[in-house]
Amino acid sequence: MKFIKFPIVPVLFGFLIGVLTQHFCNLEINSILFGILCSAIGFVFTYFLNIKKKFQSYFFESFVFISSFAFGMFSTYLHKEINSESHFLNFISDKNIVQGIVSEKLKSTVYYDKFIFKTNSINKQKCSGKIIFYVPKKSEKVIEVGNKIKVFETPKILQNSFNPHQFDYSKYLQNQNIFYEIKLKETDNIEVSTDYNFYHYINLIKSKLLKSYPIDSFKSDNYNLLMALLFGEKTELSKELSNNYTQAGIIHILAISGLHIALIYGIVLWLTKPLQRLKKGKVYIFLISLSVLWFYAVLAGFSASIVRAAVMFSIIALAKILNRQSNIYNSLALSALFLLLYNPNYLFDVGFQLSFAAVLSIVIFQPFVRKYSYSKYYVIRETKSLLLISLVAQIGVLPLTLYYFGQFPLLFLVANLIAIPLSSIILVVGLVLLPFNFLLPKVAVYLSIFVNMLIDWMNTFTAWIVQFEVFIIRNIAFHEVLVVLLYVIIGCVIYLIYYPKIKFVLPLLFSVILFQMGYFFLNSKEKANNEFVVFNVMKHNLFVETKNNLAVFYTDDFKVSKQTIEAYTRGKFVKNFRIEPVKNVFAFKKKILCIDSLGVYNAKQKPEVIVLIQSPKINLKRLISTLKPQQIIADGSNYKSYVKLWKATCEQEKIPFHATAEKGFYRLN
């Protein structure tokens, strides 16, 4: 009855297809339940026929796959909180009083502190649902995780990406079941009180652990990096430091993952070794191991990567107590299935994807790593092993890295060779330091100085690697289709390595040709798509005119617009572009007139589109009467009060009005 060597794999595969189908198709619950009923009947019917050997096993196996597919859809529907009747969306009115608990603190912006807010009532009616919550930094009210808050504001739906081909933060939040936001302008609209709940106690324990380290012994950046390494606390990590680790190709060491869990699991096994002498010693060790691993997972933020690692090591611990050898593929598939049953949206989490891709790649290539890393000398053997594991892990995540980050550090092997051992030492000493913080604080100070020195070395090395910019390939144009096609190539390479026969070279060559065809098709498609775009850049102007894959950007500040320009050129497969200052008149299928702060325009001009920039003091009603435009646009450089008045005037005059600060970029094809 095994139609694949590892039976849990097809079940997981069916579940994945079901999650993806429901995510993109968003079917109604009645259709999903009907599918589950049909698949369940087919499953039971073919199961009994299979037992009596009246049907070949693949009929039953097909219904196993179909059933897991249907349950994948059902699970995705149930976990989409906005589908629930108790979601706060169903109780929103004109004036709202929203109450709930602060469950998580996010990385702050320039002007706001950010939190995730779990609602429990709105207008005194019980409800559920999460909101992203912005509080001004100048606020005198201190908000901590676990606080109970009451907000006198109406939640607003999240806006989609404000510029083309940029990271869509709203989509990222929607995958975490956050569809609405509250952005406070005045702190008078909020009441904060202490509530003794689960989040409060976890935050209290975490805060005590974080504050237990002698901060005076660390540089600010070093302390923040240590907290990221130990507890996944990245909210205070500087952007410069984070960028350095990303560009060096070693950002993965800052993610709480298998390395952390493996070290903690090893320490627990070592400390509990004397319990093996007891009659039920293995059971006690198993329970202690599980308790420590999952408590640490909760402390570290319960991210996809750490939950995956915790599940895998839990399976390994269970296999030990049952005296059974766990299959690594089944363990990996089972941990993925548990994670997706808990939260199907993990599938769209970048950390989840990168984590599983890297581990799966290491597992697949493990026989070759062992073969080619062998040496009778320990140092040479371990160095070769580390280099090969870093290489195969990078192969596994390469398509995702190119798609999400658009860059590839060529010196990643050198960086990993130093950073992984160094970060492991820092992690071990950091964990060992924890009990000293409470029991022997004077000894902890000396250990902290040593850890600070190690982190200094790692930061200095990372900054040195990043200096070689010629070895960092930036702004790589990639697409979802290319991700799939590149994984097909990697799959063909793996198959050829395991079965080195001439006839298996053909699928590899075909997959390479298919990838080239895909790239050519996407490039040609974008090349034929000429457009004029008004971007949304706060307090600045940015336009682009794209014709035949040549882009001309018009901006008043290139430094401010650089990131937006890079994202656009990458997403559009643009190879050639130039930068020019903003001008007043454009001709792109329609005549476009820009009116700047001077408010000067020629009454004889008859533009079809008018773009208002830099808050011009004009009588818009008179302008509409004189020029008779078809469309008016206000970019992100205008005062909000002006935009509000212009919008009212356009509604009165029945002229389409587009404010980029409200609706995002404007595209003219």
XYZ file of C-alpha atoms in Angstrom:
669
model
C 0.000 0.000 0.000
C 3.004 2.299 -0.164
C 2.929 4.159 -3.435
C 5.861 6.318 -2.321
C 8.712 5.088 -0.164
C 7.780 7.566 2.606
C 3.960 7.252 3.133
C 3.434 10.553 5.008
C 4.842 12.505 2.024
C 1.814 12.025 -0.329
C -0.564 12.930 2.512
C 1.403 16.144 3.075
C 1.517 16.822 -0.664
C -2.287 16.486 -0.962
C -2.769 18.749 2.053
C -0.425 21.368 0.508
C -2.363 21.359 -2.782
C -5.592 21.790 -0.798
C -4.184 24.764 1.138
C -3.000 26.442 -2.074
C -6.325 25.789 -3.857
C -8.383 27.317 -1.053
C -5.964 30.246 -0.641
C -6.261 31.301 -4.277
C -9.820 30.135 -5.110
C -11.499 30.935 -1.756
C -14.332 28.402 -2.159
C -17.495 28.478 -0.050
C -17.767 26.167 2.965
C -20.657 24.171 1.451
C -18.539 23.208 -1.578
C -15.658 22.180 0.697
C -17.907 20.050 2.951
C -19.402 18.345 -0.102
C -15.858 17.545 -1.297
C -14.940 16.111 2.134
C -18.093 13.949 2.155
C -17.387 12.538 -1.325
C -13.705 11.882 -0.552
C -14.605 10.226 2.783
C -17.108 7.894 1.085
C -14.538 7.029 -1.584
C -11.878 6.495 1.086
C -14.011 4.068 3.142
C -15.296 2.202 0.066
C -11.831 1.681 -1.484
C -10.323 0.811 1.915
C -12.600 -2.196 2.413
C -12.234 -3.275 -1.211
C -8.468 -2.988 -0.861
C -8.499 -5.213 2.250
C -10.396 -7.877 0.287
C -7.954 -7.369 -2.620
C -10.777 -6.642 -5.071
C -9.073 -3.452 -6.210
C -5.443 -2.570 -6.716
C -4.020 -0.434 -3.930
C -3.577 2.698 -6.030
C -7.369 3.295 -5.990
C -7.266 3.519 -2.214
C -4.057 5.558 -2.341
C -5.720 8.008 -4.738
C -8.546 8.599 -2.257
C -5.992 9.085 0.551
C -4.535 11.887 -1.554
C -7.990 13.335 -2.420
C -9.056 13.218 1.247
C -5.907 15.038 2.398
C -6.526 17.579 -0.382
C -10.109 18.191 0.834
C -8.987 18.506 4.469
C -6.295 20.981 3.371
C -9.027 23.199 1.901
C -11.215 22.760 4.983
C -8.371 23.597 7.382
C -7.489 26.726 5.386
C -11.100 27.922 5.480
C -11.376 27.345 9.249
C -8.093 29.136 9.990
C -9.063 32.231 8.008
C -10.418 34.203 10.955
C -12.336 36.674 8.804
C -14.684 33.786 7.832
C -15.759 33.386 11.467
C -19.147 34.782 12.535
C -17.515 36.112 15.702
C -14.966 38.238 13.789
C -15.107 41.912 14.838
C -15.804 42.871 11.199
C -19.420 41.703 11.717
C -19.934 44.152 14.616
C -18.309 47.367 13.321
C -20.509 50.486 13.423
C -19.929 54.232 12.897
C -18.443 54.734 16.378
C -16.588 51.858 17.962
C -15.067 50.875 21.293
C -12.608 48.037 20.727
C -11.177 46.034 23.637
C -8.521 43.341 23.648
C -5.035 42.161 24.603
C -1.657 43.157 23.154
C -0.235 39.789 22.048
C 3.014 40.800 20.323
C 5.328 43.760 19.772
C 6.668 44.296 16.254
C 9.633 46.270 14.932
C 8.902 49.993 15.263
C 8.743 52.473 12.386
C 10.268 55.969 12.464
C 7.220 57.542 14.096
C 5.207 54.633 15.525
C 5.518 51.633 17.834
C 3.722 48.612 16.375
C 1.780 45.884 18.157
C -0.530 43.002 17.328
C -3.795 43.453 19.141
C -6.167 40.491 19.759
C -9.732 41.741 20.131
C -12.193 40.213 22.585
C -15.059 42.714 22.350
C -16.291 45.562 20.179
C -19.101 47.835 21.332
C -19.533 45.471 24.325
C -20.187 42.491 22.028
C -17.869 39.490 22.254
C -15.713 39.057 19.176
C -12.398 37.733 17.871
C -9.808 38.793 15.313
C -6.419 40.496 15.198
C -5.530 44.097 14.401
C -2.169 45.730 13.754
C -1.971 48.623 16.156
C 0.155 51.780 15.708
C 0.930 54.022 18.700
C 2.860 57.325 18.280
C 6.361 57.176 19.782
C 5.779 60.540 21.442
C 2.965 58.940 23.443
C 3.417 59.094 27.222
C 1.495 55.847 27.688
C 3.705 52.775 27.947
C 2.248 49.704 26.242
C 3.652 46.238 26.871
C 2.769 42.767 25.646
C -0.070 41.393 27.768
C -1.674 44.788 28.466
C -5.419 45.110 28.220
C -6.376 48.089 26.072
C -9.536 49.906 25.129
C -9.456 51.901 21.876
C -12.015 54.480 20.784
C -11.264 54.137 17.078
C -12.722 52.346 14.044
C -10.453 49.671 12.522
C -9.580 50.399 8.881
C -8.875 47.810 6.210
C -5.202 47.368 5.343
C -4.058 49.091 2.174
C -2.301 47.018 -0.464
C 1.234 47.785 -1.643
C 1.528 51.492 -2.437
C 4.133 50.956 -5.180
C 4.480 48.268 -7.883
C 6.749 45.236 -7.307
C 7.554 46.269 -3.738
C 7.180 44.035 -0.684
C 3.451 43.973 0.068
C 3.293 44.323 3.848
C -0.516 44.139 3.857
C -0.406 40.764 2.050
C 2.161 39.530 4.572
C -0.153 40.555 7.439
C -3.203 38.989 5.766
C -1.342 35.669 5.737
C -1.179 36.096 9.530
C -4.954 36.705 9.695
C -4.551 40.468 10.149
C -6.824 42.385 7.778
C -7.375 45.648 9.674
C -5.302 48.332 11.352
C -5.712 51.117 13.891
C -3.286 54.038 13.692
C -3.635 56.364 16.656
C -3.072 60.061 16.125
C -3.893 61.042 19.691
C -3.200 58.953 22.773
C -6.425 60.233 24.366
C -8.271 57.589 22.344
C -6.757 54.689 24.264
C -6.969 53.275 27.791
C -4.210 50.921 28.991
C -4.409 48.578 31.979
C -2.511 45.551 33.288
C -4.100 42.167 32.748
C -2.713 38.934 34.196
C -2.984 36.672 31.160
C -0.805 34.174 29.278
C 0.901 36.908 27.211
C 1.604 38.944 30.331
C 3.411 36.097 32.105
C 5.385 35.030 29.025
C 6.436 38.658 28.452
C 7.325 38.988 32.153
C 9.558 35.900 32.060
C 11.135 36.958 28.765
C 11.773 40.502 30.045
C 13.468 39.179 33.185
C 15.675 36.899 31.097
C 16.584 39.721 28.697
C 17.314 42.175 31.500
C 19.319 39.600 33.459
C 22.276 40.033 31.112
C 24.692 42.740 32.320
C 23.893 45.346 29.648
C 26.839 47.565 30.640
C 29.219 44.805 29.516
C 27.847 44.916 25.947
C 27.837 47.419 23.138
C 24.279 48.353 22.189
C 24.339 46.551 18.802
C 26.063 43.526 20.331
C 23.457 43.199 23.092
C 20.599 43.441 20.559
C 22.266 40.836 18.344
C 22.712 38.463 21.308
C 19.032 38.834 22.187
C 18.146 38.049 18.552
C 20.373 34.966 18.658
C 19.086 33.664 21.999
C 15.413 34.657 22.053
C 14.550 35.824 18.527
C 14.080 39.370 19.848
C 14.797 41.408 16.677
C 12.697 44.506 17.371
C 15.731 46.543 18.494
C 18.205 45.155 15.938
C 19.626 48.005 13.821
C 18.815 48.086 10.102
C 22.500 48.453 9.189
C 23.499 45.323 11.124
C 20.595 43.339 9.704
C 21.492 44.432 6.143
C 25.128 43.399 6.654
C 24.129 39.876 7.678
C 21.663 39.642 4.770
C 24.208 40.789 2.177
C 26.861 38.429 3.557
C 24.433 35.501 3.180
C 24.368 34.623 6.903
C 21.078 36.189 8.039
C 19.864 32.634 8.815
C 22.026 32.528 11.967
C 19.799 35.245 13.489
C 16.682 33.106 12.991
C 15.801 30.815 15.890
C 15.870 27.391 14.224
C 17.236 23.839 14.354
C 20.684 24.919 15.578
C 19.197 26.471 18.737
C 16.848 23.556 19.409
C 19.635 21.009 18.786
C 21.919 22.749 21.297
C 19.190 23.044 23.939
C 18.110 19.431 23.356
C 21.739 18.304 23.709
C 22.187 20.282 26.939
C 18.948 18.815 28.388
C 20.040 15.263 27.483
C 23.425 15.844 29.119
C 21.894 17.291 32.307
C 19.273 14.529 32.584
C 21.660 11.637 31.853
C 21.618 10.436 35.516
C 17.838 9.845 35.193
C 18.513 6.949 32.814
C 19.294 4.790 35.878
C 15.691 5.082 37.068
C 13.024 2.591 36.033
C 11.066 5.168 34.036
C 14.080 7.369 33.352
C 13.475 7.564 29.603
C 9.935 8.815 30.187
C 11.141 11.510 32.580
C 13.863 12.605 30.129
C 11.279 12.703 27.316
C 8.853 14.837 29.339
C 11.595 17.209 30.564
C 12.989 17.554 27.015
C 9.561 18.327 25.565
C 8.756 20.840 28.313
C 12.052 22.731 27.863
C 11.909 22.706 24.029
C 8.334 23.988 23.788
C 8.761 26.538 26.574
C 11.772 27.907 24.678
C 9.734 27.901 21.440
C 7.027 30.018 23.132
C 9.648 32.411 24.582
C 11.273 32.817 21.164
C 8.044 33.951 19.537
C 6.682 30.660 18.189
C 7.960 31.395 14.662
C 7.555 28.825 11.868
C 11.242 27.867 11.862
C 11.466 27.199 15.616
C 8.138 25.333 15.742
C 9.360 23.170 12.836
C 12.566 22.397 14.735
C 10.690 21.760 17.997
C 8.289 19.354 16.266
C 11.164 17.478 14.591
C 13.114 17.059 17.823
C 9.910 16.050 19.629
C 9.480 13.261 17.057
C 13.131 12.237 17.536
C 12.639 12.228 21.342
C 9.477 10.126 20.957
C 11.309 7.673 18.677
C 14.017 7.302 21.364
C 11.523 6.460 24.083
C 9.808 3.918 21.801
C 13.200 2.498 20.757
C 12.360 3.129 17.110
C 14.562 4.719 14.492
C 12.761 7.743 13.044
C 12.917 8.226 9.277
C 14.222 11.727 8.582
C 11.885 12.243 5.582
C 8.850 11.159 7.603
C 9.978 13.334 10.522
C 10.338 16.326 8.225
C 7.006 15.683 6.477
C 5.235 15.037 9.786
C 6.569 18.250 11.316
C 5.398 20.185 8.221
C 1.962 18.531 8.437
C 1.614 19.348 12.164
C 2.631 22.942 11.493
C 0.141 23.359 8.648
C -2.649 21.730 10.635
C -1.931 24.241 13.402
C -1.765 27.146 10.930
C -2.040 26.604 7.134
C -0.842 30.181 6.564
C 2.647 29.072 7.608
C 2.943 27.822 4.020
C 3.178 31.456 2.850
C 5.684 32.418 5.542
C 9.156 33.132 4.106
C 10.857 31.655 7.178
C 8.844 28.423 6.852
C 9.733 28.070 3.168
C 13.436 28.821 3.613
C 13.711 26.601 6.695
C 12.177 23.516 5.077
C 13.964 24.069 1.752
C 17.354 24.232 3.521
C 16.734 21.187 5.764
C 15.327 19.100 2.906
C 18.319 19.975 0.721
C 20.762 18.992 3.504
C 18.932 15.690 4.031
C 18.867 14.830 0.314
C 22.554 15.629 -0.184
C 23.658 14.086 3.150
C 25.171 10.895 1.616
C 27.369 13.000 -0.667
C 28.330 15.369 2.150
C 29.524 12.356 4.164
C 31.372 10.916 1.178
C 33.238 14.049 0.114
C 33.899 15.484 3.587
C 35.757 12.417 4.820
C 39.281 12.932 6.123
C 41.328 11.284 8.831
C 42.131 14.763 10.197
C 39.355 16.166 12.403
C 39.810 19.863 11.492
C 39.873 19.174 7.748
C 36.876 16.822 8.031
C 34.769 19.324 9.975
C 35.749 22.231 7.707
C 34.865 20.297 4.565
C 31.604 19.145 6.148
C 30.634 22.700 7.138
C 31.426 24.042 3.660
C 29.471 21.276 1.926
C 26.449 21.621 4.239
C 26.439 25.403 3.659
C 26.647 24.793 -0.089
C 23.806 22.258 -0.281
C 21.620 24.378 2.029
C 22.219 27.358 -0.273
C 21.255 25.219 -3.288
C 17.955 24.383 -1.573
C 17.046 27.990 -0.810
C 18.545 29.566 -3.965
C 15.260 29.981 -5.938
C 13.497 31.490 -2.895
C 16.464 33.764 -2.093
C 16.525 35.123 -5.645
C 12.751 35.695 -5.593
C 12.369 37.301 -2.162
C 15.649 39.214 -1.851
C 16.751 39.717 -5.474
C 20.415 39.281 -4.616
C 23.020 36.553 -4.240
C 26.218 36.823 -2.149
C 29.017 34.887 -3.872
C 31.101 34.847 -0.679
C 28.430 33.023 1.349
C 30.683 29.964 1.782
C 33.488 32.024 3.289
C 31.006 33.918 5.468
C 29.353 30.720 6.745
C 32.709 29.058 7.412
C 33.454 31.698 10.069
C 29.972 32.823 11.140
C 28.376 29.418 11.889
C 31.064 28.167 14.331
C 31.388 31.620 15.898
C 27.617 32.063 16.314
C 27.393 28.522 17.784
C 30.015 29.408 20.418
C 28.192 32.678 21.170
C 24.911 30.789 21.468
C 26.334 28.138 23.825
C 28.145 30.679 26.041
C 25.046 32.911 25.980
C 22.878 30.039 27.231
C 25.481 29.034 29.831
C 25.591 32.680 30.944
C 21.887 32.648 31.808
C 22.060 30.821 35.178
C 25.173 32.839 36.127
C 23.134 36.050 35.653
C 20.948 35.046 38.595
C 23.295 32.927 40.744
C 26.765 34.478 40.241
C 26.323 37.968 38.718
C 30.022 38.881 39.186
C 31.108 35.861 37.123
C 28.408 36.740 34.565
C 30.055 40.139 33.996
C 33.352 38.519 32.949
C 31.586 35.998 30.721
C 29.597 38.848 29.164
C 32.813 40.686 28.268
C 34.003 37.512 26.519
C 30.682 37.163 24.608
C 30.806 40.857 23.654
C 34.286 40.292 22.198
C 33.071 37.292 20.149
C 30.125 39.273 18.771
C 32.505 42.125 17.917
C 34.622 39.702 15.898
C 31.562 38.360 14.064
C 30.201 41.843 13.292
C 33.605 43.046 12.096
C 34.017 39.984 9.893
C 30.522 40.439 8.419
C 31.172 44.134 7.674
C 34.481 43.156 6.024
C 32.742 40.580 3.784
C 30.089 43.098 2.732
C 32.806 45.555 1.616
C 33.492 43.313 -1.405
C 30.431 44.575 -3.273
C 31.677 43.089 -6.531
C 30.894 39.652 -5.059
C 27.261 40.567 -4.296
C 24.986 40.177 -7.326
C 22.164 42.664 -6.716
C 18.780 43.506 -8.221
C 18.206 40.099 -9.824
C 14.902 39.932 -11.709
C 12.991 36.797 -10.703
C 9.395 35.561 -10.834
C 7.210 32.883 -9.183
C 7.270 30.858 -12.426
C 11.081 30.950 -12.443
C 11.137 29.707 -8.829
C 9.191 26.587 -9.844
C 11.302 26.033 -12.984
C 14.579 26.421 -11.048
C 13.400 23.836 -8.505
C 12.637 21.513 -11.451
C 16.272 21.925 -12.568
C 17.529 21.222 -9.014
C 15.274 18.144 -8.844
C 16.699 16.839 -12.146
C 20.253 17.437 -10.869
C 19.503 15.477 -7.678
C 17.979 12.608 -9.668
C 21.033 12.513 -11.952
C 23.381 12.456 -8.918
C 21.523 9.497 -7.382
C 21.159 7.684 -10.718
C 24.162 8.709 -12.856
C 23.066 7.414 -16.259
C 23.307 9.117 -19.638
C 19.552 8.815 -20.283
C 18.810 10.979 -17.216
C 20.837 13.876 -18.656
C 18.011 14.542 -21.115
C 15.432 15.642 -18.467
C 18.059 18.005 -17.020
C 18.763 19.572 -20.417
C 15.027 19.860 -21.081
C 14.446 21.575 -17.693
C 17.256 24.068 -18.429
C 15.705 24.882 -21.825
C 12.293 25.226 -20.155
C 13.768 27.687 -17.622
C 15.320 29.748 -20.421
C 12.026 29.770 -22.308
C 10.207 30.885 -19.146
C 12.667 33.709 -18.563
C 12.445 34.782 -22.222
C 8.619 34.734 -22.127
C 8.402 36.804 -18.920
C 11.010 39.266 -20.191
C 9.179 39.659 -23.520
C 5.838 40.085 -21.770
C 7.154 42.912 -19.585
C 8.991 44.460 -22.544
C 5.718 44.743 -24.455
C 3.963 46.285 -21.429
C 4.655 50.024 -21.791
C 3.382 52.221 -18.957
C 3.576 55.517 -17.109
C 3.501 55.264 -13.296
C 3.066 57.881 -10.585
C 4.617 56.385 -7.438
C 3.709 57.107 -3.840
C 6.855 58.454 -2.120
C 6.237 60.449 1.050
C 7.227 64.126 0.666
C 8.885 63.453 -2.719
C 8.073 62.906 -6.401
C 8.791 59.842 -8.500
C 7.453 58.997 -11.952
C 8.558 56.424 -14.507
C 7.990 56.144 -18.228
C 8.710 52.639 -19.554
C 8.922 51.904 -23.286
C 10.426 48.779 -24.879
C 12.120 47.740 -21.614
C 13.814 51.144 -21.264
C 12.746 53.064 -18.164
C 13.187 56.771 -17.517
C 12.685 57.746 -13.873
C 11.821 61.331 -12.965
C 12.549 62.186 -9.329
C 13.491 65.118 -7.093
C 15.636 62.901 -4.821
C 17.312 59.719 -6.097
C 18.548 58.582 -2.642
C 15.027 58.582 -1.209
C 13.617 56.845 -4.312
C 16.445 54.322 -4.813
C 14.767 51.367 -3.097
C 11.499 51.936 -4.996
C 13.383 52.228 -8.304
C 15.323 48.995 -7.667
C 12.129 47.086 -6.820
C 10.447 48.348 -9.999
C 13.366 47.532 -12.331
C 13.653 44.060 -10.786
C 9.934 43.328 -11.077
C 9.722 44.655 -14.653
C 12.921 42.911 -15.850
C 14.235 46.354 -16.820
C 17.909 46.243 -17.762
C 18.433 49.830 -18.876
C 17.188 52.917 -17.097
C 18.202 56.516 -16.492
C 17.364 59.180 -13.937
C 16.128 62.660 -14.873
C 14.692 65.607 -12.910
C 10.917 66.008 -12.727
C 9.430 67.953 -15.648
C 6.037 69.577 -16.119
C 4.754 67.936 -19.306
C 4.711 64.267 -20.360
C 3.277 62.653 -23.473
C 2.424 58.996 -22.935
C -0.694 57.983 -24.900
C -2.297 60.893 -23.055
C -1.024 64.392 -22.398
C 0.052 64.648 -18.745
C 0.585 67.987 -16.975
C 2.429 68.303 -13.631
C 1.575 71.332 -11.504
C 4.134 71.948 -8.754
C 4.314 74.281 -5.725
C 4.425 77.359 -7.986
C 0.918 76.571 -9.208
C 1.730 77.873 -12.712
C 0.041 76.391 -15.782
C -0.865 77.507 -19.296
C -4.610 77.961 -19.821
C -4.175 77.017 -23.495
C -2.904 73.572 -22.584
C -5.534 70.869 -22.668
C -4.021 67.951 -20.727
C -6.044 64.770 -20.242
C -4.308 63.949 -16.939
C -3.163 66.431 -14.264
C -0.682 65.470 -11.533
C -0.559 67.759 -8.497
C 2.809 67.749 -6.695
C 4.459 69.649 -3.814
C 1.162 71.198 -2.565
C 0.418 73.890 -5.206
C -1.834 76.737 -4.029
C -4.437 76.636 -6.777
C -8.162 77.034 -7.224
C -8.904 73.510 -8.377
C -12.475 74.288 -9.393
C -11.248 77.044 -11.727
C -8.485 74.754 -13.061
C -11.038 72.027 -13.893
C -13.281 74.571 -15.601
C -10.368 75.939 -17.652
C -8.404 72.814 -18.601
C -11.211 70.207 -18.479
C -8.998 67.211 -17.558
C -10.207 63.592 -17.561
C -8.257 62.584 -14.435
C -6.578 64.326 -11.486
C -3.816 62.708 -9.436
C -2.163 63.854 -6.200
C 1.120 62.167 -5.289
C 2.708 61.669 -1.839
C 4.453 65.073 -1.767
C 1.244 67.018 -1.014
C -0.182 68.138 2.337
C -2.982 65.870 3.569
C -5.281 68.848 4.155
C -4.851 69.930 0.508
C -5.537 66.412 -0.759
C -8.735 66.254 1.303
C -10.003 69.527 -0.225
C -9.043 68.473 -3.766
C -10.869 65.185 -3.326
C -14.070 66.987 -2.241
C -13.806 69.385 -5.192
C -13.336 66.533 -7.694
C -16.347 64.684 -6.265
C -18.374 67.859 -6.644
C -17.168 68.385 -10.240
C -17.513 64.633 -11.010
C -13.873 64.276 -12.027
C -11.982 61.033 -11.138
C -9.454 61.763 -8.372
C -6.585 59.491 -7.335
C -4.509 60.224 -4.211
C -1.474 57.908 -4.083
C -1.255 58.268 -0.286
C -4.743 56.753 -0.080
C -4.961 54.378 -3.060
C -1.311 53.684 -3.879
C 0.477 54.200 -7.195
C -1.318 55.299 -10.383
C -0.591 53.382 -13.592
C -1.365 54.509 -17.134
C -0.984 51.696 -19.709
